[in-house]
Structure formats: structure tokens, C-alpha cells
Short mmCIF file of C-alpha atoms in Angstrom, two decimals:
data_model
loop_
_atom_site.label_atom_id
_atom_site.label_comp_id
_atom_site.label_asym_id
_atom_site.label_seq_id
_atom_site.Cartn_x
_atom_site.Cartn_y
_atom_site.Cartn_z
CA MET A 1 31.74 -28.13 -249.16
CA ARG A 2 31.45 -26.46 -245.80
CA ILE A 3 32.79 -23.39 -244.01
CA PRO A 4 35.32 -24.51 -241.37
CA PHE A 5 36.59 -21.03 -240.41
CA CYS A 6 35.35 -17.45 -240.34
CA SER A 7 37.97 -14.75 -239.72
CA LEU A 8 37.43 -11.65 -237.61
CA PHE A 9 40.07 -8.92 -237.39
CA VAL A 10 40.86 -7.92 -233.81
CA ASP A 11 43.17 -5.26 -232.40
CA ASP A 12 44.45 -7.54 -229.59
CA GLN A 13 44.26 -11.32 -229.81
CA GLU A 14 44.49 -12.02 -226.07
CA LYS A 15 41.83 -9.41 -225.26
CA ALA A 16 39.64 -10.90 -228.00
CA LEU A 17 40.10 -14.43 -226.67
CA LYS A 18 39.11 -13.26 -223.20
CA PHE A 19 36.06 -11.38 -224.52
CA TYR A 20 34.76 -14.18 -226.73
CA THR A 21 35.21 -16.84 -224.04
CA GLU A 22 34.25 -14.92 -220.89
CA LYS A 23 31.57 -12.58 -222.25
CA VAL A 24 30.12 -14.29 -225.33
CA GLY A 25 30.49 -17.81 -223.93
CA PHE A 26 32.49 -19.46 -226.69
CA VAL A 27 35.26 -21.94 -225.92
CA GLU A 28 38.87 -21.84 -227.07
CA LYS A 29 39.52 -24.42 -229.79
CA VAL A 30 43.06 -23.68 -231.08
CA ASN A 31 45.78 -21.37 -229.75
CA VAL A 32 49.19 -21.90 -231.35
CA PRO A 33 52.06 -19.69 -232.55
CA ALA A 34 51.71 -18.45 -236.13
CA GLY A 35 54.49 -16.17 -237.30
CA GLY A 36 54.62 -13.11 -235.06
CA ALA A 37 51.08 -13.67 -233.81
CA ARG A 38 48.95 -16.70 -232.89
CA TRP A 39 46.36 -18.85 -234.66
CA ILE A 40 43.50 -18.52 -232.19
CA THR A 41 40.05 -19.92 -232.81
CA VAL A 42 36.92 -20.11 -230.68
CA VAL A 43 33.76 -22.15 -231.18
CA SER A 44 30.27 -22.23 -229.82
CA ALA A 45 29.99 -24.27 -226.62
CA GLU A 46 26.75 -25.58 -228.15
CA ASP A 47 28.54 -26.75 -231.33
CA PRO A 48 32.20 -27.51 -230.53
CA GLU A 49 32.76 -29.16 -233.93
CA GLY A 50 31.11 -26.28 -235.81
CA THR A 51 32.58 -23.29 -237.59
CA GLN A 52 35.62 -21.83 -235.86
CA LEU A 53 35.86 -18.05 -235.44
CA VAL A 54 39.48 -17.07 -236.15
CA LEU A 55 40.66 -14.09 -234.08
CA GLU A 56 42.95 -12.54 -236.69
CA PRO A 57 45.38 -9.74 -235.76
CA ASN A 58 44.59 -6.54 -237.67
CA GLN A 59 48.28 -5.65 -238.08
CA HIS A 60 48.03 -5.12 -241.82
CA PRO A 61 47.15 -1.43 -242.52
CA ALA A 62 44.28 -2.43 -244.82
CA ALA A 63 42.78 -4.63 -242.10
CA ALA A 64 42.84 -1.86 -239.50
CA THR A 65 41.43 0.67 -241.98
CA TYR A 66 38.63 -1.74 -243.00
CA GLN A 67 37.79 -2.48 -239.37
CA LYS A 68 37.65 1.22 -238.40
CA ALA A 69 35.53 2.09 -241.47
CA LEU A 70 32.94 -0.56 -240.62
CA VAL A 71 32.62 0.70 -237.04
CA ALA A 72 32.42 4.33 -238.18
CA ASP A 73 29.53 3.42 -240.48
CA GLY A 74 27.82 1.25 -237.84
CA ILE A 75 28.26 -1.95 -239.86
CA PRO A 76 28.73 -5.22 -237.96
CA ALA A 77 31.81 -7.23 -238.96
CA THR A 78 29.94 -10.52 -238.59
CA ALA A 79 26.80 -12.04 -237.12
CA LEU A 80 26.22 -14.61 -234.43
CA MET A 81 23.04 -16.64 -233.96
CA SER A 82 21.21 -16.96 -230.66
CA SER A 83 18.40 -19.33 -229.76
CA ASP A 84 17.20 -16.82 -227.11
CA ILE A 85 18.40 -13.31 -227.93
CA GLN A 86 16.73 -11.67 -224.92
CA LYS A 87 18.42 -14.10 -222.53
CA ASP A 88 21.82 -13.62 -224.21
CA TYR A 89 21.33 -9.83 -224.26
CA GLU A 90 20.57 -9.78 -220.53
CA ARG A 91 23.44 -12.17 -219.66
CA MET A 92 26.01 -10.29 -221.74
CA SER A 93 24.80 -6.87 -220.54
CA ALA A 94 25.20 -8.04 -216.94
CA LEU A 95 28.81 -8.96 -217.83
CA GLY A 96 29.45 -5.41 -219.06
CA VAL A 97 29.05 -5.91 -222.82
CA VAL A 98 28.04 -2.64 -224.49
CA PHE A 99 25.09 -2.97 -226.85
CA ARG A 100 24.62 -0.26 -229.45
CA GLN A 101 21.22 -1.67 -230.33
CA LYS A 102 18.97 -3.60 -227.99
CA PRO A 103 17.11 -6.60 -229.45
CA ILE A 104 14.51 -5.41 -231.95
CA GLN A 105 12.30 -7.16 -234.47
CA MET A 106 13.48 -6.69 -238.06
CA GLY A 107 11.03 -8.60 -240.24
CA PRO A 108 11.44 -12.31 -239.50
CA VAL A 109 14.67 -11.73 -237.53
CA MET A 110 15.25 -10.31 -234.05
CA GLY A 111 18.58 -8.48 -233.93
CA ALA A 112 20.93 -6.62 -231.57
CA ILE A 113 24.38 -5.08 -232.08
CA PHE A 114 27.20 -5.11 -229.53
CA GLU A 115 30.81 -3.90 -229.30
CA ASP A 116 33.41 -6.66 -228.90
CA THR A 117 36.09 -4.43 -227.25
CA CYS A 118 38.50 -5.48 -230.01
CA GLY A 119 37.49 -2.97 -232.68
CA ASN A 120 34.28 -4.55 -234.02
CA LEU A 121 30.54 -4.33 -233.96
CA ILE A 122 28.86 -7.73 -233.91
CA MET A 123 25.28 -8.51 -234.88
CA LEU A 124 23.42 -10.95 -232.67
CA ASN A 125 20.42 -12.54 -234.42
CA GLN A 126 17.55 -14.83 -233.57
CA VAL A 127 15.27 -16.26 -236.25
#
């Protein structure tokens, strides 16, 4: 078994697509109509056949409530892995990404937390 997709609720799919491609550096993999929304996925430019991050609309009331509760409690919705967290932190900061936590050592992991402009906090890790 493997994990082909990981879903992330977003408050605006187009804004999320722009953020994750232009600021994070992912590439668009799929973007097709799906009901009243779209099935949009992005992947790492370093691993284009890897796990796809699904940018899911948070239109269901439970999804929006869950998303807001995580942010209110400072809990990241998901984590991304970096091979050079300081470099990614500096690159993304220069692009205007807001970091709530600069890279810090947490045991064997270096971690930072940023806002994705789509209603989420995201953890950026380096092992």
C-alpha cells in the first residue's frame, strides 16, 4: 500500500493553487471540474510522481469549523518536509509568506510553522 493523496481543506481553491505553486514551489498536477468545485492537486517539483496534496474546498460546515479550530489552537493542518529548512524559510519569507515560528530545533527535527493564506497553519520540517 501507499498514500497517493493527502487532502488539505482550503477556503479558496484558486488562491490555494497560487500559494502552493508560487510561494511553496509545488507544481500543479491535476485541475479538473468536480461537482461545484474542482479536483486540484499539487506535487513536489522534486518528486512529481509522489504524494499529491489535494486542495479541498472547505464548503462543508464541519470542514470550516475544524480548520478554524486548528488555527485557533496553533495546530498545523499538515507537515511538509524540507531538505534545507533555513533556505526554504528565507526563500518563502522573501516571497511574503508569514511564519508564525521561525526554524527551531525540536529534538532530532528542525521545524517552522507558516500560514498558507487559505485558512491553515503548515509545519515545515527538516530531519
